[in-house]
Structures are given as C-alpha cells and as structure tokens.
C-alpha cells in the first residue's frame, strides 16, 4: 500500500457559504495492502467515528526552545518545561482549530457534534457515510481481508486548499489499520511495500518493528572468545581488551561511591533482545564484585520482559553489553531497563515513546508500529494480550539506545514526527543518546542506495545511507573510537576501524541545526571529501552526525556464559 501527501487537481465545488472552494487531494492510496479485496460500497446511513489530526504549532521554534533550557550560557539553563507547558506550546493554533471547525460547520456538521481531544491535537465527530463522502469528496467502501476481517476505507480524499495547512491527516480514510487474526497474518506477512521512503523507494510495512531482530543490522559485532585471566585491573592491555577500568582511565572518571537521587539512567532494549542474569553475574564477579545478583529496574512496556526462550549472541549480545557496562560504570547509581515489546510482534521506537507520553499514541502508524493487544498470537506463545501502554512510564534523565534505522527505511513525515517527540521530551529534561551505526556511510547491514532504482545494494557503490534517529537534531548521536593499536590509554584515540567502521554522514531529511553550523562549515573547508552530490548530501545545509564518540572496540563482555570481545557503537553509546 502506497500513501503520499500532496496537492494536485484543483476542483471547483459549489457551496451556499462560498461560491467556489478549491479542493486538493490530501492523501491517496495507490494500491491495496496484501490480503485485502474490495467487497462493496458502504451504505450511506452507516456512522463513522471521524478524527482530524491538527497541525502542531511552534515547531519552527523548537530548536530555540530547546537551546534555551539546554545551553549552559542560557539564563534558563536547566529550567525544564512541564508536560502541560509542552502540550500547550505545541498545541494546534487557535487559527487551525477555528479554520477546521468553520469548514466542518459550513459543511453541515453541527458545532455540538464536534469535540476536541484532551491532548488538544484532534477534532472528533461522528458522521454518516453520506456526510463524510460529501465532506471529503470521496467514496467509502467495505474491504475484506482473506480472513474475513472487514475494514472501511477510501482510496483518496480532498479537503479545501485553505484548510490543508491546518490538517495533518484524517481517519478513517486511506489507512488500513484493521487488526488481522494471527491465524492468517503471521509477522512475516506484514512486510509488503506500503509507502515512499525518504530515499524514494517503497517502505516495507512494519519495517520499524524489526529493530530487535538478530538480523536488524543494529546489534554489535561478535569477536573471539577470550580467557580473561590477567585482564583484571591490567590497564596495559586496554589497546586489545576494554574493561570498565580501561574506560575509567581513558576518560578520567573514578568509580562512584554514592548515588544521587536527582540522577537517573535508562537503557532501552527491544524484544527479543534480552539480558541473561547469569551473564551479568559472571561479568560482575570479575569486574564489579559488589553487583553480583543485582538486576536493573525493569520497566515492562507492551509486555516486554527479559526472555530466555531464544538465546545466543544474536539475542543476548546487545543487552548483555549495554547492561554490564552501564551498571558497572554508574554503580552505585541504579540503571533502569525499558524492555519494549512482546516475543511475537516486538516494538518500534514509537512504541517506547508512547509509554512515556500518552498523547503521542494517537498518531502512531499502524503500518509501522505495534498493535496491542497483540493480534498475531496468544498469551501461550508469547503474545502480549494487555492494553497498549500509552503513558504511565517516567523518563529517566538520560536514555541510551543502541539500535537504529536507516533514514531510508521510513518516510520523512514518520521520522519528523518522532524527532519532534524527542525534542519535547528534551524540553522536559531527558537527554537521548543513540548509536551512530557500524558501517561508516553505508547504514545498517552495510548497504548503500542505488541511484537509479532507489533500492539497497551491497554497499560497494551508490548513494550513502545515513542512519536515523542519528540524523534527528534533537538527540545525541554517538560514534565509536578505538585506542590506536600498540598505543597506551594516555595517547589520543582514532576513529574506530577494527571490525566496525563508526557510522556517520549527513541527513537527507533534517536541516542543519544552528549549534552544528560552524563545525560543519569547518569540516567541509578543511577536510573536503573526495565525493560529490551524487554520493551524499554535500549541500552543507543538513544535519551531520555523530555528535560525539567514545571507545567502541575490543569490549570484554560476558555473553551466554563465556567472555567474548564485542565491537560497535552499541558499546560506545551507553558509555
């Protein structure tokens, strides 16, 4: 299924209130998603629950707002906003509310039928099919899935041109968000082309949910097993084996002795990625003895739990790495684990953000984000059957995530909406860290983009493939360094090129933030790359990443009962 937002085809329509109103296509679906077929025209007397997502206001001032509370030289440094402040500041303008209400009322929807959501971002009303078709200049049909599941939708809809700037989208319309029983729609069937990505190729349905997969391209890289005898407190070997003490010596911070109740640190993991308590204990027994048998504070989101059904480096390497080093380095400060998603459907970054901000739930994309209760399984086989977690979880002051997408995996509107949510949570006092990727300019799984087909290739040619959320200007993207082979921890590091290549590049979606302007101009002036605009966005007007880097090579990690060397920005981000 393919959606696009655009303005084409002006149509003159008669109205008692306005002699001529120009309507434009707001959303359009090019094809039906797999498994669906047209069934019949919907009866005009049926009633539809209509929802209009209003355009948010003040997003053009987001960077200014965030810098005001984040820059040490600002008089408002550290004066973070309340969630009520944030909701009010970015609520749709009164002009947007009035414009859309006036359009609805002039079209025959009585004022008393229109209500506004508690989050302030939606207008809601019930309408007959006949009313909705007249309002949106479309036709509603009943579609049926191969399972027999019905769904109401239209193929496109039009709204007045002067209303377009005030509306994000309307439901129900072109979106197919019906929940399909597990008997037919198994997770593997959810990955069909649906819409156009930032790079121009079709986005796969539920591409965002693959983030926790062992094959996602995000998880760290495994090295050889090692014998740790002689490594404990041996700083002379840090160029070959990184341990917590190596990092303390490298970055000049001592072990902690007290916990500050004003500080909090969170690690996010996406099921089926999970830690094993035996691995934590093995690591702590050798590198942080007073933490043996300690566990992180578990925040279970959408049925997330440290599963033990699937084991191996592909399922445990990421979480073991993140938690062993996070917990050891901030001890005795507690570490919060946000475990997101169940065993069947998993979760996306949006699903995590939903749990922190209930108002964000309303705009999730059913083609990319998880649906709970999980319709693809039963409680017996690991499907979470509880309600989706919309709000109810507190954000720690710092949240580290060692997963990422390619910017080209998802649509620009999807990424922009998520990026704006990081901004809002930043205004409330939370800093987000994301790993920048392990394949240089080639994105996850070492793939670039063919300039003709817009499809991924083997990374040997084509357009560079920046990562997301690293390209979002409201998060901190963390790259990887390494100790120069043969050097000591007192000497300068270099960009990581052992097993992995630290990810970096320039966005094709997000503009250059002001705080980066001088650095980007200096880089292009002093280190011009031997590539042109045919390979990457060299306009010097888009967001560059990473922002900072830390060691990401030769980490000693306990995984599945043995010590293994691990590599990646997955290691540097939590540090």
Coordinates of C-alpha atoms in Angstrom, one line a residue:
X1 CA 0.0 0.0 0.0
X2 CA 1.4 3.4 -1.0
X3 CA 0.4 6.7 0.5
X4 CA 1.5 10.2 -0.5
X5 CA 0.7 13.7 0.8
X6 CA 0.5 16.2 -2.0
X7 CA -1.7 18.9 -3.5
X8 CA -2.9 18.2 -7.1
X9 CA -6.0 18.6 -9.2
X10 CA -8.0 21.7 -8.2
X11 CA -11.7 21.1 -8.3
X12 CA -14.4 23.8 -8.1
X13 CA -17.3 22.8 -5.9
X14 CA -20.4 24.7 -5.2
X15 CA -21.4 25.8 -1.7
X16 CA -24.1 28.0 -0.2
X17 CA -21.5 29.7 2.0
X18 CA -18.7 30.0 -0.6
X19 CA -19.4 30.3 -4.4
X20 CA -16.2 28.4 -5.2
X21 CA -13.9 26.5 -3.0
X22 CA -10.8 24.8 -4.3
X23 CA -10.3 21.3 -3.0
X24 CA -7.0 19.3 -3.2
X25 CA -6.0 15.7 -2.6
X26 CA -4.6 15.4 0.9
X27 CA -3.8 11.7 1.0
X28 CA -4.0 8.9 -1.6
X29 CA -3.6 5.2 -1.6
X30 CA -2.2 3.7 -4.8
X31 CA -2.8 0.0 -4.0
X32 CA -4.4 -2.3 -1.5
X33 CA -2.2 -4.0 1.0
X34 CA -1.7 -7.7 0.7
X35 CA -4.6 -9.9 1.7
X36 CA -7.3 -7.2 1.1
X37 CA -10.0 -7.1 -1.5
X38 CA -12.8 -4.7 -2.4
X39 CA -16.1 -6.1 -1.1
X40 CA -18.9 -3.5 -1.6
X41 CA -19.9 0.2 -1.4
X42 CA -20.6 1.2 2.1
X43 CA -24.2 2.0 3.0
X44 CA -24.7 5.8 3.2
X45 CA -26.5 5.6 6.5
X46 CA -23.6 3.9 8.4
X47 CA -21.9 6.0 11.0
X48 CA -18.2 6.6 11.0
X49 CA -16.1 7.9 14.0
X50 CA -14.1 10.7 12.3
X51 CA -10.9 12.1 13.7
X52 CA -8.9 15.0 12.3
X53 CA -5.2 15.4 13.4
X54 CA -4.5 19.1 13.5
X55 CA -1.1 20.6 12.6
X56 CA 1.0 21.4 15.6
X57 CA 2.2 25.0 16.2
X58 CA 5.6 26.4 17.1
X59 CA 7.6 23.6 15.7
X60 CA 9.6 26.2 13.7
X61 CA 10.8 27.4 17.1
X62 CA 11.7 24.0 18.6
X63 CA 15.5 24.5 18.4
X64 CA 15.2 27.9 20.0
X65 CA 13.1 26.5 22.9
X66 CA 15.4 23.5 23.4
X67 CA 18.6 25.6 23.4
X68 CA 17.1 28.0 25.9
X69 CA 16.9 25.2 28.6
X70 CA 20.0 23.2 27.4
X71 CA 22.8 25.7 26.7
X72 CA 24.9 26.3 29.8
X73 CA 25.2 30.0 29.0
X74 CA 21.4 30.5 28.8
X75 CA 19.7 32.2 31.8
X76 CA 17.1 29.4 31.6
X77 CA 19.6 26.6 31.6
X78 CA 18.1 23.6 33.4
X79 CA 14.7 25.2 33.8
X80 CA 12.9 22.3 32.1
X81 CA 9.3 22.5 31.0
X82 CA 6.3 20.7 32.4
X83 CA 4.4 18.3 30.2
X84 CA 1.5 20.8 30.4
X85 CA 3.8 23.6 29.2
X86 CA 4.8 21.4 26.3
X87 CA 1.3 20.4 25.4
X88 CA 0.1 24.0 25.4
X89 CA 3.1 25.4 23.5
X90 CA 2.8 22.9 20.6
X91 CA -1.0 22.6 20.6
X92 CA -2.5 23.5 17.3
X93 CA -3.1 27.2 16.9
X94 CA -6.5 28.7 17.5
X95 CA -6.4 29.6 13.8
X96 CA -6.1 25.9 12.9
X97 CA -8.9 25.0 15.3
X98 CA -11.2 27.7 14.0
X99 CA -10.4 27.1 10.4
X100 CA -11.1 23.4 10.6
X101 CA -14.2 23.9 12.7
X102 CA -15.6 26.5 10.3
X103 CA -15.1 24.1 7.4
X104 CA -16.9 21.4 9.3
X105 CA -19.8 23.6 10.3
X106 CA -20.2 25.1 6.9
X107 CA -20.3 21.6 5.5
X108 CA -23.2 20.7 7.7
X109 CA -21.5 19.2 10.9
X110 CA -23.3 20.9 13.8
X111 CA -21.0 22.6 16.4
X112 CA -22.3 20.4 19.2
X113 CA -21.2 17.3 17.4
X114 CA -17.5 18.4 17.3
X115 CA -15.3 17.7 20.3
X116 CA -11.6 18.3 20.9
X117 CA -9.3 15.6 22.4
X118 CA -7.7 16.0 25.8
X119 CA -4.3 16.2 24.1
X120 CA -5.6 19.2 22.1
X121 CA -4.3 17.8 18.8
X122 CA -7.5 16.2 17.4
X123 CA -11.1 17.2 16.5
X124 CA -13.6 14.4 16.7
X125 CA -17.1 13.8 15.5
X126 CA -19.4 11.1 14.2
X127 CA -20.7 11.3 10.7
X128 CA -22.8 9.2 8.4
X129 CA -21.0 7.8 5.3
X130 CA -23.0 10.2 3.2
X131 CA -21.8 13.2 5.3
X132 CA -18.2 12.0 5.3
X133 CA -18.2 11.4 1.5
X134 CA -19.6 14.9 0.9
X135 CA -17.1 16.5 3.3
X136 CA -14.1 14.7 1.8
X137 CA -15.2 14.4 -1.8
X138 CA -14.7 10.7 -1.8
X139 CA -16.4 7.3 -1.6
X140 CA -16.2 4.8 1.3
X141 CA -16.1 1.1 0.6
X142 CA -16.1 -2.0 2.6
X143 CA -13.0 -4.2 2.1
X144 CA -12.4 -7.7 3.4
X145 CA -9.3 -9.5 4.3
X146 CA -8.7 -13.1 3.3
X147 CA -9.5 -14.0 7.0
X148 CA -12.9 -12.4 6.6
X149 CA -12.0 -9.3 8.6
X150 CA -13.8 -6.2 7.3
X151 CA -12.4 -2.7 7.1
X152 CA -13.8 0.7 6.0
X153 CA -11.6 2.9 3.8
X154 CA -11.5 5.2 0.8
X155 CA -8.8 5.4 -1.9
X156 CA -8.2 9.2 -1.5
X157 CA -9.8 12.3 -0.1
X158 CA -9.9 16.0 -0.7
X159 CA -10.1 19.0 1.6
X160 CA -10.3 22.7 0.9
X161 CA -7.0 24.2 -0.1
X162 CA -7.1 26.8 2.7
X163 CA -7.7 24.0 5.2
X164 CA -4.7 21.9 4.1
X165 CA -2.0 23.7 6.2
X166 CA -4.0 23.1 9.3
X167 CA -4.6 19.3 8.9
X168 CA -2.0 16.5 9.2
X169 CA -4.4 13.7 8.3
X170 CA -7.9 12.4 8.8
X171 CA -9.2 8.9 9.8
X172 CA -10.8 6.7 8.7
X173 CA -9.7 7.3 5.2
X174 CA -6.9 5.7 3.2
X175 CA -5.1 3.9 6.1
X176 CA -5.6 0.2 6.6
X177 CA -5.3 -0.2 10.3
X178 CA -7.6 -3.2 10.9
X179 CA -6.2 -5.8 13.1
X180 CA -5.9 -9.2 11.5
X181 CA -6.2 -12.5 13.4
X182 CA -3.0 -14.5 14.0
X183 CA -4.3 -17.5 12.1
X184 CA -3.5 -15.8 8.7
X185 CA -1.4 -12.7 9.3
X186 CA 1.8 -14.0 10.9
X187 CA 4.5 -11.5 11.4
X188 CA 6.4 -12.4 8.3
X189 CA 3.4 -11.5 6.2
X190 CA 3.4 -7.9 7.4
X191 CA 6.4 -6.8 5.3
X192 CA 5.0 -5.6 2.0
X193 CA 5.7 -2.3 0.3
X194 CA 3.5 0.4 1.7
X195 CA 4.7 4.0 1.1
X196 CA 7.6 6.0 -0.1
X197 CA 10.7 6.3 2.0
X198 CA 12.9 9.4 2.3
X199 CA 15.2 7.8 -0.3
X200 CA 12.4 7.3 -2.8
X201 CA 12.0 3.5 -2.6
X202 CA 8.9 1.8 -1.2
X203 CA 8.9 1.4 2.6
X204 CA 8.1 -2.1 3.9
X205 CA 5.1 -2.5 6.2
X206 CA 6.2 -2.7 9.8
X207 CA 9.8 -2.1 8.9
X208 CA 10.1 -0.2 12.2
X209 CA 9.2 -3.3 14.2
X210 CA 12.3 -5.2 13.1
X211 CA 14.6 -3.2 15.3
X212 CA 15.1 -6.0 17.9
X213 CA 15.7 -8.7 15.3
X214 CA 19.1 -10.5 15.4
X215 CA 19.3 -9.6 11.7
X216 CA 18.4 -6.0 12.0
X217 CA 22.0 -4.7 11.4
X218 CA 21.8 -2.7 14.7
X219 CA 23.3 -5.2 17.1
X220 CA 27.0 -5.2 18.0
X221 CA 29.6 -7.4 16.2
X222 CA 31.0 -10.5 17.9
X223 CA 34.7 -11.2 18.1
X224 CA 36.6 -14.2 19.5
X225 CA 36.1 -15.8 22.9
X226 CA 38.8 -14.9 25.3
X227 CA 40.4 -16.0 28.6
X228 CA 40.2 -13.1 31.0
X229 CA 42.9 -14.3 33.3
X230 CA 45.4 -11.4 33.7
X231 CA 43.0 -8.8 32.4
X232 CA 41.5 -7.7 35.8
X233 CA 42.9 -4.2 36.6
X234 CA 45.5 -4.6 33.9
X235 CA 45.5 -1.2 32.1
X236 CA 48.5 -2.1 30.0
X237 CA 46.3 -4.3 27.8
X238 CA 43.5 -1.8 27.1
X239 CA 44.5 -1.5 23.4
X240 CA 43.4 -5.1 23.0
X241 CA 40.8 -5.6 25.7
X242 CA 38.5 -2.9 27.0
X243 CA 37.2 -3.3 30.5
X244 CA 35.4 -0.9 32.9
X245 CA 38.7 0.2 34.4
X246 CA 40.1 0.9 31.0
X247 CA 37.2 3.3 30.3
X248 CA 37.7 5.0 33.7
X249 CA 41.3 5.5 32.9
X250 CA 40.7 6.5 29.3
X251 CA 38.1 9.2 30.2
X252 CA 39.4 10.1 33.6
X253 CA 36.4 9.4 35.8
X254 CA 36.7 7.4 39.1
X255 CA 34.4 4.7 40.5
X256 CA 31.3 6.0 42.1
X257 CA 30.7 5.9 45.8
X258 CA 27.3 7.5 46.3
X259 CA 24.0 7.6 44.3
X260 CA 22.5 11.0 43.6
X261 CA 18.7 10.8 43.8
X262 CA 18.4 13.6 41.2
X263 CA 20.2 11.5 38.6
X264 CA 18.7 8.5 36.6
X265 CA 19.9 6.5 33.7
X266 CA 17.8 4.3 31.3
X267 CA 18.7 1.6 28.8
X268 CA 16.2 0.6 26.1
X269 CA 16.0 -2.9 24.7
X270 CA 13.7 -4.3 22.1
X271 CA 12.4 -7.8 22.4
X272 CA 13.6 -10.5 21.6
X273 CA 16.9 -8.8 22.6
X274 CA 17.3 -9.6 26.3
X275 CA 20.0 -10.0 29.0
X276 CA 20.7 -13.2 30.9
X277 CA 21.2 -12.8 34.7
X278 CA 23.9 -15.4 34.6
X279 CA 25.9 -13.3 32.2
X280 CA 25.5 -10.2 34.4
X281 CA 26.7 -12.1 37.4
X282 CA 29.7 -13.6 35.5
X283 CA 30.8 -10.1 34.4
X284 CA 30.2 -8.5 37.8
X285 CA 32.1 -11.3 39.6
X286 CA 35.2 -10.3 37.7
X287 CA 34.8 -6.5 37.2
X288 CA 32.3 -5.2 39.8
X289 CA 32.1 -7.7 42.6
X290 CA 29.5 -5.9 44.8
X291 CA 27.0 -6.0 41.9
X292 CA 26.7 -9.8 41.7
X293 CA 23.0 -10.8 41.6
X294 CA 21.9 -7.2 41.1
X295 CA 19.4 -6.6 38.4
X296 CA 18.3 -3.4 36.6
X297 CA 15.0 -1.7 37.5
X298 CA 12.6 -3.3 34.9
X299 CA 10.0 -1.2 33.2
X300 CA 8.0 -3.6 31.1
X301 CA 6.4 -1.9 28.1
X302 CA 3.8 -3.6 25.9
X303 CA 4.6 -7.0 27.5
X304 CA 8.4 -6.6 27.3
X305 CA 10.4 -8.9 29.6
X306 CA 13.9 -10.4 29.6
X307 CA 13.0 -13.5 27.6
X308 CA 15.1 -16.7 27.8
X309 CA 13.3 -18.7 25.1
X310 CA 15.8 -17.6 22.5
X311 CA 19.5 -17.5 23.4
X312 CA 22.7 -16.8 21.6
X313 CA 24.8 -13.8 20.8
X314 CA 22.1 -12.6 18.3
X315 CA 19.6 -12.5 21.2
X316 CA 21.7 -11.6 24.2
X317 CA 24.8 -9.8 22.9
X318 CA 23.3 -6.4 22.8
X319 CA 21.5 -6.4 26.1
X320 CA 24.4 -8.1 28.0
X321 CA 26.8 -5.5 26.6
X322 CA 24.6 -2.5 27.4
X323 CA 23.7 -3.5 30.9
X324 CA 27.1 -4.9 32.0
X325 CA 28.8 -1.7 31.2
X326 CA 26.1 0.8 32.1
X327 CA 25.5 -0.8 35.5
X328 CA 29.2 -1.2 36.3
X329 CA 30.2 2.3 35.3
X330 CA 27.5 4.2 37.2
X331 CA 27.4 1.9 40.2
X332 CA 26.0 2.5 42.9
X333 CA 23.5 4.6 40.8
X334 CA 20.7 2.4 39.7
X335 CA 20.1 1.5 36.0
X336 CA 16.5 1.4 34.6
X337 CA 15.8 -1.1 31.8
X338 CA 13.0 -0.2 29.4
X339 CA 12.2 -3.6 27.9
X340 CA 9.8 -3.0 25.0
X341 CA 7.5 -5.3 23.0
X342 CA 6.5 -8.9 23.2
X343 CA 8.0 -12.0 21.6
X344 CA 5.6 -12.1 18.6
X345 CA 5.2 -8.5 17.4
X346 CA 8.2 -6.7 19.0
X347 CA 8.1 -2.9 19.1
X348 CA 9.3 0.2 17.4
X349 CA 10.8 3.4 18.8
X350 CA 7.4 5.0 18.6
X351 CA 6.0 2.2 20.9
X352 CA 8.6 3.2 23.5
X353 CA 7.8 6.9 23.2
X354 CA 4.1 6.1 23.5
X355 CA 4.8 4.7 27.0
X356 CA 6.5 8.0 28.0
X357 CA 3.9 10.3 26.5
X358 CA 0.3 9.0 26.2
X359 CA -0.7 11.8 23.9
X360 CA 1.8 10.5 21.3
X361 CA -0.1 7.3 20.9
X362 CA -2.9 8.9 18.9
X363 CA -0.6 9.5 15.9
X364 CA 1.1 6.0 15.6
X365 CA 1.3 4.5 12.2
X366 CA -0.4 1.1 12.2
X367 CA 1.7 0.1 9.2
X368 CA 4.9 0.6 11.2
X369 CA 4.2 0.5 14.9
X370 CA 3.0 -2.4 17.1
X371 CA -0.6 -3.2 17.9
X372 CA -1.6 -4.3 21.4
X373 CA -3.3 -6.5 22.5
X374 CA -1.2 -8.4 20.0
X375 CA -3.4 -9.8 17.2
X376 CA -0.7 -12.2 15.9
X377 CA -0.6 -14.7 18.7
X378 CA -1.8 -15.9 22.0
X379 CA -0.5 -15.5 25.6
X380 CA 0.7 -19.1 25.5
X381 CA 3.2 -18.4 22.6
X382 CA 4.4 -15.0 24.0
X383 CA 1.9 -12.6 22.6
X384 CA 1.0 -9.7 25.0
X385 CA -2.7 -9.5 25.4
X386 CA -2.9 -6.5 27.6
X387 CA -3.7 -2.9 26.5
X388 CA -1.1 -0.8 24.7
X389 CA 0.9 1.3 27.2
X390 CA 0.0 4.9 26.4
X391 CA 1.7 6.9 29.1
X392 CA 2.3 5.7 32.6
X393 CA 6.1 5.4 32.5
X394 CA 8.5 8.1 33.6
X395 CA 11.5 9.0 31.5
X396 CA 14.9 8.9 33.2
X397 CA 17.2 11.9 32.9
X398 CA 19.4 10.1 30.3
X399 CA 18.2 7.3 28.0
X400 CA 20.6 5.3 25.8
X401 CA 19.5 3.3 22.8
X402 CA 22.0 1.1 20.9
X403 CA 19.6 0.5 18.0
X404 CA 18.9 2.4 14.9
X405 CA 17.2 2.5 11.4
X406 CA 18.4 3.7 8.1
X407 CA 16.9 7.1 7.4
X408 CA 15.8 5.5 4.1
X409 CA 13.8 2.8 5.9
X410 CA 11.0 5.1 6.8
X411 CA 9.0 8.0 5.5
X412 CA 10.1 11.6 6.2
X413 CA 6.9 12.5 8.0
X414 CA 7.2 9.5 10.2
X415 CA 10.8 10.5 11.1
X416 CA 9.9 14.1 11.6
X417 CA 7.1 13.3 14.0
X418 CA 9.3 11.0 16.1
X419 CA 12.2 13.6 16.1
X420 CA 9.8 16.3 17.4
X421 CA 8.8 13.9 20.2
X422 CA 12.5 13.6 21.3
X423 CA 12.6 17.4 21.2
X424 CA 9.5 17.7 23.5
X425 CA 10.9 15.1 26.0
X426 CA 14.2 17.1 25.9
X427 CA 12.4 20.2 26.9
X428 CA 11.1 18.1 29.9
X429 CA 14.7 17.3 30.9
X430 CA 15.5 14.0 29.2
X431 CA 18.6 13.5 27.0
X432 CA 18.5 10.8 24.4
X433 CA 21.7 9.0 23.2
X434 CA 21.7 6.8 20.0
X435 CA 24.4 4.7 18.5
X436 CA 25.5 6.1 15.1
X437 CA 25.9 2.7 13.3
X438 CA 28.8 0.4 12.5
X439 CA 29.2 0.6 8.7
X440 CA 30.6 4.1 8.1
X441 CA 28.4 5.8 5.4
X442 CA 26.7 2.5 4.5
X443 CA 24.0 2.3 7.1
X444 CA 22.7 -0.8 8.8
X445 CA 23.8 -4.1 7.1
X446 CA 26.5 -2.2 5.1
X447 CA 24.1 -1.1 2.3
X448 CA 24.1 2.0 0.1
X449 CA 21.3 3.1 -2.2
X450 CA 21.3 2.5 -5.9
X451 CA 20.7 6.0 -7.6
X452 CA 18.5 4.6 -10.3
X453 CA 16.3 2.0 -8.6
X454 CA 16.5 3.6 -5.1
X455 CA 16.9 0.1 -3.7
X456 CA 19.6 -1.0 -1.3
X457 CA 22.8 -2.6 -2.8
X458 CA 25.8 -4.3 -1.3
X459 CA 27.4 -1.1 -0.2
X460 CA 30.1 -1.0 -2.8
X461 CA 28.6 1.8 -4.8
X462 CA 25.7 4.2 -4.8
X463 CA 24.3 6.9 -2.5
X464 CA 25.4 7.0 1.1
X465 CA 22.9 5.7 3.6
X466 CA 22.6 7.9 6.8
X467 CA 21.1 6.5 10.0
X468 CA 18.0 7.5 11.9
X469 CA 17.4 8.7 14.7
X470 CA 21.1 9.8 14.5
X471 CA 20.0 12.4 11.9
X472 CA 17.4 13.9 14.2
X473 CA 18.9 17.2 15.6
X474 CA 17.3 16.8 19.0
X475 CA 19.2 13.6 20.1
X476 CA 22.9 13.0 20.7
X477 CA 24.4 10.6 18.1
X478 CA 27.4 8.6 19.5
X479 CA 30.1 7.3 17.2
X480 CA 33.0 4.9 18.0
X481 CA 36.7 5.4 18.6
X482 CA 39.5 3.0 19.3
X483 CA 42.8 3.0 21.0
X484 CA 45.5 3.1 18.3
X485 CA 46.9 -0.4 18.0
X486 CA 50.0 -0.7 20.2
X487 CA 49.3 2.6 21.9
X488 CA 48.5 3.2 25.6
X489 CA 45.4 4.7 27.1
X490 CA 47.2 8.0 27.6
X491 CA 47.5 8.6 23.9
X492 CA 44.8 10.1 21.6
X493 CA 42.3 7.7 20.1
X494 CA 41.3 7.4 16.5
X495 CA 38.1 6.6 14.6
X496 CA 37.1 3.0 15.0
X497 CA 38.2 0.8 12.1
X498 CA 38.6 -2.5 14.0
X499 CA 35.8 -4.9 12.9
X500 CA 33.4 -2.0 12.5
X501 CA 33.6 1.5 11.0
X502 CA 32.0 4.2 13.0
X503 CA 28.8 5.4 11.4
X504 CA 28.4 9.0 10.2
X505 CA 27.1 11.2 7.4
X506 CA 24.6 13.9 6.5
X507 CA 20.8 13.7 6.6
X508 CA 18.5 13.8 3.6
X509 CA 15.6 14.8 5.8
X510 CA 16.6 17.2 8.6
X511 CA 18.1 20.7 8.2
X512 CA 21.4 21.8 9.7
X513 CA 20.8 22.9 13.3
X514 CA 22.5 26.2 14.3
X515 CA 24.6 24.6 17.0
X516 CA 26.3 22.5 14.3
X517 CA 26.7 25.2 11.7
X518 CA 30.3 26.2 12.4
X519 CA 31.6 22.6 12.8
X520 CA 30.0 21.5 9.5
X521 CA 31.4 24.5 7.6
X522 CA 34.8 23.9 9.1
X523 CA 34.8 20.2 8.2
X524 CA 33.9 20.9 4.5
X525 CA 36.5 23.6 4.4
X526 CA 39.4 21.7 6.0
X527 CA 38.5 18.1 5.2
X528 CA 36.7 18.1 1.9
X529 CA 35.7 14.5 1.0
X530 CA 36.5 13.1 -2.5
X531 CA 32.8 12.6 -3.3
X532 CA 30.2 14.8 -4.8
X533 CA 26.5 15.3 -4.5
X534 CA 25.9 12.1 -6.5
X535 CA 27.1 10.2 -3.4
X536 CA 25.9 12.2 -0.4
X537 CA 24.1 15.4 0.6
X538 CA 27.0 17.8 0.4
X539 CA 24.8 20.9 0.5
X540 CA 26.2 21.9 3.9
X541 CA 22.6 22.7 4.9
X542 CA 21.6 19.4 6.5
X543 CA 22.2 17.7 9.9
X544 CA 25.5 15.9 10.3
X545 CA 26.3 13.0 12.7
X546 CA 27.7 11.7 15.0
X547 CA 27.9 14.5 17.7
X548 CA 30.4 12.8 20.0
X549 CA 32.3 9.5 20.1
X550 CA 33.6 7.0 22.7
X551 CA 35.6 3.8 22.6
X552 CA 33.7 1.0 20.7
X553 CA 36.3 -1.7 20.1
X554 CA 37.5 -4.8 21.9
X555 CA 34.9 -4.7 24.8
X556 CA 35.2 -7.7 27.1
X557 CA 31.6 -8.9 27.5
X558 CA 30.1 -12.0 29.2
X559 CA 27.6 -13.5 26.8
X560 CA 26.0 -16.9 27.1
X561 CA 28.3 -18.0 29.9
X562 CA 31.7 -17.1 28.2
X563 CA 33.7 -13.9 27.7
X564 CA 33.7 -12.5 24.2
X565 CA 35.2 -9.5 22.5
X566 CA 32.5 -7.2 21.2
X567 CA 32.6 -4.2 18.8
X568 CA 30.3 -1.4 17.8
X569 CA 28.7 1.9 18.5
X570 CA 26.4 -0.3 20.6
X571 CA 29.3 -0.2 23.1
X572 CA 30.1 3.5 22.9
X573 CA 26.5 4.8 23.2
X574 CA 25.9 3.6 26.8
X575 CA 29.3 4.8 27.9

